[in-house]
Coordinates of N, CA, C and O in Angstrom, one line a residue:
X1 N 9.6 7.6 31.2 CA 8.3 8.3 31.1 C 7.4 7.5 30.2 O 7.6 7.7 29.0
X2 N 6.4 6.6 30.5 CA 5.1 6.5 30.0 C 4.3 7.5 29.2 O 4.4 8.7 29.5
X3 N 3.7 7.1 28.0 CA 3.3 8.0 27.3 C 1.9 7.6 27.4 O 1.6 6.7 28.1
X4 N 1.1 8.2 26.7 CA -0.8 7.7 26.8 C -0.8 7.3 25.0 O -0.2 7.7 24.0
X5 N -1.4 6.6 25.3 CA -2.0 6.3 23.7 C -2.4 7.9 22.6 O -2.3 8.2 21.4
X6 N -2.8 8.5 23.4 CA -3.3 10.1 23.0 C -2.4 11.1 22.4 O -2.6 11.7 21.4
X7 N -0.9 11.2 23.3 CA 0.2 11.5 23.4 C 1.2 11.1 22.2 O 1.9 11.8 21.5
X8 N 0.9 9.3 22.1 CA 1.7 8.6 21.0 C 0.9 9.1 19.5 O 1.5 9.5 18.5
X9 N -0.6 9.0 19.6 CA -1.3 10.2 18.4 C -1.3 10.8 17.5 O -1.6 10.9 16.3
X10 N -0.7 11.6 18.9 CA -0.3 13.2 18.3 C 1.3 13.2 17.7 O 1.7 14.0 16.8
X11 N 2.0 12.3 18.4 CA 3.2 12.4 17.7 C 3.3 11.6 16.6 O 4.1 11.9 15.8
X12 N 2.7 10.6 16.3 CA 2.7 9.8 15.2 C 2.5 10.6 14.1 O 2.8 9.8 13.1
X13 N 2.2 11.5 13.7 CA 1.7 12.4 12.6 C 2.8 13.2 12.1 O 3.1 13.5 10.9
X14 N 3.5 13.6 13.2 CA 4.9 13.9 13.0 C 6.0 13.1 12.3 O 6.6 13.4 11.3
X15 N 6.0 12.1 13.2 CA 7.2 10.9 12.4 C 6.7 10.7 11.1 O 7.3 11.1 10.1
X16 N 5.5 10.2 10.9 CA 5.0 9.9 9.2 C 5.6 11.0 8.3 O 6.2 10.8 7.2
X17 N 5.5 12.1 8.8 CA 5.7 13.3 8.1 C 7.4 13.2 7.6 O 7.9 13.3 6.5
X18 N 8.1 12.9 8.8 CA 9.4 12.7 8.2 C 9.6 11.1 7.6 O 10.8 10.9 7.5
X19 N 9.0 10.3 7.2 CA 9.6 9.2 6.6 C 9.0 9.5 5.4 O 7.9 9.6 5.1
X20 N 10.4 9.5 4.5 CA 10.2 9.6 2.8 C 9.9 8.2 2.2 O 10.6 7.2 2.0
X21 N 8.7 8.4 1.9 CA 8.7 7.1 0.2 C 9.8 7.2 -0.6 O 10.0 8.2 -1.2
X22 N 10.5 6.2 -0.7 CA 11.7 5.9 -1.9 C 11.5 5.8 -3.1 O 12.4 5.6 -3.9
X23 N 10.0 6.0 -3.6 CA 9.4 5.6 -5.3 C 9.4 7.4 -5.3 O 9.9 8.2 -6.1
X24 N 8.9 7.7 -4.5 CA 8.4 9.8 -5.0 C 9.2 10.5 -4.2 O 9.3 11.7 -4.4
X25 N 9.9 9.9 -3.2 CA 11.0 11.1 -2.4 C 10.0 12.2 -1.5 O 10.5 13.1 -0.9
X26 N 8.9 11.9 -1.5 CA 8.1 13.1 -0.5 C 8.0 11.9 0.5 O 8.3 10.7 0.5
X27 N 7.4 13.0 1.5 CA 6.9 12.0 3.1 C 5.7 11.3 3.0 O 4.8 11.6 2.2
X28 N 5.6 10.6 3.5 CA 3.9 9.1 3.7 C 3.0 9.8 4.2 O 1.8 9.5 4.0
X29 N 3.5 10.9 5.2 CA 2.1 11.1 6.0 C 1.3 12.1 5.5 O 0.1 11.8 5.6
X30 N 1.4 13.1 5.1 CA 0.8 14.4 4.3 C 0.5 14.1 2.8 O 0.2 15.0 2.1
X31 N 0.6 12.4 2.0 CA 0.3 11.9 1.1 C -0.6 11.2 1.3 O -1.3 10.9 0.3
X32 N -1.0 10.8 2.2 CA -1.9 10.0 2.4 C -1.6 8.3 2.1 O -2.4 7.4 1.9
X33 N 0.0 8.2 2.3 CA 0.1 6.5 1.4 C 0.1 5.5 3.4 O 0.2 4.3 3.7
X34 N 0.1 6.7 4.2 CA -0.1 5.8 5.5 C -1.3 6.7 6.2 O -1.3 7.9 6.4
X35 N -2.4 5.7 6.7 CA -3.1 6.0 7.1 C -4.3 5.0 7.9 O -3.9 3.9 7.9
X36 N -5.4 5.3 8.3 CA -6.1 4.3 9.5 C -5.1 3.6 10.2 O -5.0 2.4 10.3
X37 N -4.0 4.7 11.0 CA -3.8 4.8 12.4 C -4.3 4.3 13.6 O -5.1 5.0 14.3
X38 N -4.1 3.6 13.8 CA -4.9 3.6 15.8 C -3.4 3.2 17.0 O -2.3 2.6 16.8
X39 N -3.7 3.7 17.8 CA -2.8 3.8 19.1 C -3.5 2.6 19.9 O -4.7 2.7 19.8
X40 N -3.3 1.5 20.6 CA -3.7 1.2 21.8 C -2.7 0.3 22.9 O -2.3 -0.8 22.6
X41 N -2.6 0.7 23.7 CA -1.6 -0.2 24.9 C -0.2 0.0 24.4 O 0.8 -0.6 24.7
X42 N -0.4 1.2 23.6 CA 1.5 1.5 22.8 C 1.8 0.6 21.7 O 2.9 0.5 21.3
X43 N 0.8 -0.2 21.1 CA 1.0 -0.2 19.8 C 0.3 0.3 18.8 O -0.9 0.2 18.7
X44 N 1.1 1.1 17.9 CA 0.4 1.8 16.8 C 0.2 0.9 15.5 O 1.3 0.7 14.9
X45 N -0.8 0.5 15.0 CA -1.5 -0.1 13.7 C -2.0 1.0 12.6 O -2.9 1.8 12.6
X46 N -1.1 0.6 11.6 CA -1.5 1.3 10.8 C -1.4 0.7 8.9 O -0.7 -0.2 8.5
X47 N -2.2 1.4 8.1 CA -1.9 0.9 6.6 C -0.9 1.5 5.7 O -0.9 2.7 5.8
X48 N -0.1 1.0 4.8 CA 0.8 1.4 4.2 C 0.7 1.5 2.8 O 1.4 0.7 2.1
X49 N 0.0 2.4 2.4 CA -0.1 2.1 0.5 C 1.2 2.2 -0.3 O 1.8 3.3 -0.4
X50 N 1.6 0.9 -0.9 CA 2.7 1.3 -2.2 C 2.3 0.7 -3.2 O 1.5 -0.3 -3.2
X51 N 3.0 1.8 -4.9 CA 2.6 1.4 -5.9 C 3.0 -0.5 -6.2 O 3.6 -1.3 -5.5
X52 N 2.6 -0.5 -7.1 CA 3.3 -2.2 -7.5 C 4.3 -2.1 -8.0 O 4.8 -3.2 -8.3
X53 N 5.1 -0.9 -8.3 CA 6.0 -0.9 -8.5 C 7.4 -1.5 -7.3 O 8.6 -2.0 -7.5
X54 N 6.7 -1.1 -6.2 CA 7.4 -1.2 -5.0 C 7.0 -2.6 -4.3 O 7.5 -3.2 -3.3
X55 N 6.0 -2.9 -5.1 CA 5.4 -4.5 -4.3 C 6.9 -5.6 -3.8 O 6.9 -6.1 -2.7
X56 N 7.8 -5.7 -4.7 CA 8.8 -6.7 -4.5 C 9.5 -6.2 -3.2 O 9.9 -7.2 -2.5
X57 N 9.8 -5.2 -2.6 CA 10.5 -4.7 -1.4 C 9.5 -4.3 -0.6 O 9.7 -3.2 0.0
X58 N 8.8 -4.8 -0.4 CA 7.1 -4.5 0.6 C 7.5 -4.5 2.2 O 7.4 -3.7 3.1
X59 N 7.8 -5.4 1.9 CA 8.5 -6.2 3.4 C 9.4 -5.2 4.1 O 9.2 -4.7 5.2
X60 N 10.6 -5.0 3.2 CA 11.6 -3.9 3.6 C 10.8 -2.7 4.0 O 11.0 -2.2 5.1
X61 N 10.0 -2.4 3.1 CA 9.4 -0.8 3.3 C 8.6 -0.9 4.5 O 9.1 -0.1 5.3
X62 N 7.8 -1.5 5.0 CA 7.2 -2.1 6.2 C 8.1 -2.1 7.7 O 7.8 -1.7 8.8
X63 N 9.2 -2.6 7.3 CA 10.0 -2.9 8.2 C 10.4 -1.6 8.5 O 10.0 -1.0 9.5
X64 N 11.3 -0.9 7.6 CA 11.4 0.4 7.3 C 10.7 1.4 8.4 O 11.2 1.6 9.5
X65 N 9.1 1.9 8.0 CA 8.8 2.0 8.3 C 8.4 1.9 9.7 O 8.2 3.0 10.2
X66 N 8.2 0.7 10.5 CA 8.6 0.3 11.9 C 9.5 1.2 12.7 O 9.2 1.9 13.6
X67 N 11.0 0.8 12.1 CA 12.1 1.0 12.7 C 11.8 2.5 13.1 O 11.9 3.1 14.2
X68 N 11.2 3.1 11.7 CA 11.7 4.9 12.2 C 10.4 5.0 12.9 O 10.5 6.2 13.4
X69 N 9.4 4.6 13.2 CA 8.6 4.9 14.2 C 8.8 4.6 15.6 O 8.4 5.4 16.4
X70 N 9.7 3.5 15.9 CA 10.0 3.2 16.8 C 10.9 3.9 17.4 O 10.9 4.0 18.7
X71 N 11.8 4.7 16.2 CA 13.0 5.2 17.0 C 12.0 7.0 17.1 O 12.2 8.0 17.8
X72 N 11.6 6.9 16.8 CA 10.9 8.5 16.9 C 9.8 8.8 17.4 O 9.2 9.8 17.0
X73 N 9.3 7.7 18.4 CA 8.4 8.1 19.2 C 8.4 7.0 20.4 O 8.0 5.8 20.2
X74 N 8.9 7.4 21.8 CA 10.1 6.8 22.7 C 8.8 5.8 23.5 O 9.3 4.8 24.1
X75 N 7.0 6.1 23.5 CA 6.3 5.5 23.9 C 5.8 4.4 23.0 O 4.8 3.9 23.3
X76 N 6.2 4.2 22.3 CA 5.9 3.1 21.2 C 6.0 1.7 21.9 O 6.8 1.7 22.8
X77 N 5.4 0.5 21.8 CA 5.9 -0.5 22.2 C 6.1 -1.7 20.9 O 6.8 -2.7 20.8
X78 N 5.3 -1.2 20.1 CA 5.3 -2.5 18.9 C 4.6 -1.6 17.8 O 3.7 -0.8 18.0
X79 N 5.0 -2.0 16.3 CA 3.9 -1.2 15.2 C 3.8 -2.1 14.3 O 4.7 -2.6 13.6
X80 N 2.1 -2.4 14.2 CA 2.3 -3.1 13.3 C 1.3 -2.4 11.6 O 0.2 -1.7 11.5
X81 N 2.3 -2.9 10.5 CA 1.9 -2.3 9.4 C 1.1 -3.3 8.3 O 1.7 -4.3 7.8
X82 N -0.4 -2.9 7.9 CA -0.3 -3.4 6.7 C -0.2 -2.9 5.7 O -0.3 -1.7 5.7
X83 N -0.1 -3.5 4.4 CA 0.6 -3.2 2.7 C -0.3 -3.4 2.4 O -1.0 -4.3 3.0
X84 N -0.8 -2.4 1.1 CA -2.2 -2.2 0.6 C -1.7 -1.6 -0.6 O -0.9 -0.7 -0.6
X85 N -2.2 -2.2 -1.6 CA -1.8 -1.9 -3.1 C -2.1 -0.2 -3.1 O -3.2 0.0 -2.4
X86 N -1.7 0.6 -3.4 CA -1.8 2.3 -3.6 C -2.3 2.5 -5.3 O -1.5 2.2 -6.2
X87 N -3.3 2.9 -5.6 CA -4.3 3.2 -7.0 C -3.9 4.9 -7.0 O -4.3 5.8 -6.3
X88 N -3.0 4.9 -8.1 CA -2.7 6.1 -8.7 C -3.2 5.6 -10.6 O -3.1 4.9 -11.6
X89 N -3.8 6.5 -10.1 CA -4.5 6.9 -11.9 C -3.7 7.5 -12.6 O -3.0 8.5 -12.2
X90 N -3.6 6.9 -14.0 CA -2.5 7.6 -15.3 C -3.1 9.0 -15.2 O -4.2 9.4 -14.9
X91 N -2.2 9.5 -15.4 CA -2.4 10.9 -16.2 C -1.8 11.0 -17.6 O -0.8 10.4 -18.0
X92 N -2.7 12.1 -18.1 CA -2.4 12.6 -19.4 C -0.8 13.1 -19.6 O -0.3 13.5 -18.6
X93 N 0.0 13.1 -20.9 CA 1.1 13.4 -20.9 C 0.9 13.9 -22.2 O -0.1 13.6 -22.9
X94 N 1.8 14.6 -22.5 CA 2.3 15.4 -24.0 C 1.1 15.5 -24.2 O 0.1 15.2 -23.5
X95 N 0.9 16.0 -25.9 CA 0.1 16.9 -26.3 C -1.2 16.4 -26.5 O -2.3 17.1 -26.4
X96 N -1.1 14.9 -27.0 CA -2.2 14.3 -27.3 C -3.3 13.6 -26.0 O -4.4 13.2 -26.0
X97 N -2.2 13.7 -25.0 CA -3.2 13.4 -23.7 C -2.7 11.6 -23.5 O -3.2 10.8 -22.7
X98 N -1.9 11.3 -24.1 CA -2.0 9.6 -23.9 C -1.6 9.8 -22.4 O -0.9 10.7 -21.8
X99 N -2.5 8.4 -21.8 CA -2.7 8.0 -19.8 C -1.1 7.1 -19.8 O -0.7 6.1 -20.5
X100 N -0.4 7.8 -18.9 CA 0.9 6.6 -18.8 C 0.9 6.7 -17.2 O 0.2 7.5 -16.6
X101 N 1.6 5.9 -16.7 CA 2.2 5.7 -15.1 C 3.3 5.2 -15.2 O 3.8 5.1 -14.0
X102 N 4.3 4.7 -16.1 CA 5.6 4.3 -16.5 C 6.3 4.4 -17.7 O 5.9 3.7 -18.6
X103 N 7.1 5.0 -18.1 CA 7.4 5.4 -19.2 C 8.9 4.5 -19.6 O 9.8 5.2 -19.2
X104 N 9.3 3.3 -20.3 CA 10.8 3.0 -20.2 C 11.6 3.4 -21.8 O 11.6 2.6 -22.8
X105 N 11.8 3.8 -21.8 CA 12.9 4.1 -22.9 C 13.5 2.8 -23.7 O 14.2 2.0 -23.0
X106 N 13.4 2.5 -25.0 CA 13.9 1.8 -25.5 C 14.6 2.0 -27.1 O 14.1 2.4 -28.1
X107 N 15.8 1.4 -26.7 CA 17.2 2.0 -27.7 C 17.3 0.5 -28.4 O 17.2 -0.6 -27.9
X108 N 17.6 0.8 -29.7 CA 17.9 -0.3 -30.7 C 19.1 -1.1 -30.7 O 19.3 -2.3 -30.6
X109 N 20.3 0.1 -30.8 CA 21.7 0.3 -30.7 C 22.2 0.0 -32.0 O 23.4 -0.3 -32.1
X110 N 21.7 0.1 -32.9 CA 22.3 0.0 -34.1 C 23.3 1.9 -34.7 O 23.3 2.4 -35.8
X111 N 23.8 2.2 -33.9 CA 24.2 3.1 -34.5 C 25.1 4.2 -33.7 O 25.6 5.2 -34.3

């Protein structure tokens, strides 16, 4: 069965919804880290925002990405993804308000 570009769409919204980002554990599609979508002739084009945290496995996540659209939406013919740096602003933490986005813990070991 042939699907329409329209058809592939509507289901594309769905699959995003199930593929989890590995940095936050929620899904890409109701976050907004994938989006400007287009369908045409059964290939779906779309953008993929990750932090820079995730920059070194880009590739993987992309591919990623791919595979589970491919397998979950059967009119698919090809997807291609671009990687687009994702701008999350610090927020405030503890009492004094300092802006962080990474926090690493560091131990002396003297003791």
């Amino acid at each position: 069965m042939n699907m329409t570009d329209l058809e592939i769409h509507q289901q594309l919204a769905s699959a995003l919804s199930s593929f989890i980002d590995p940095e936050t554990g929620r899904p890409v599609g109701p976050s907004g880290q994938v989006g400007d979508c287009t369908v045409s002739d059964g290939v779906v084009s779309c953008r993929y925002s990750i932090s820079s945290l995730m920059k070194p496995i880009a590739e993987e996540l992309a591919d990623r990405l791919k595979d589970h659209v491919l397998a979950a939406i059967p009119g698919v013919k090809r997807v291609e993804v671009a990687i687009e740096s994702l701008y999350k602003p610090a927020v405030p933490i503890g009492q004094i308000g300092l802006r962080s986005k990474c926090v690493i813990a560091v131990a002396a070991g003297k003791g």
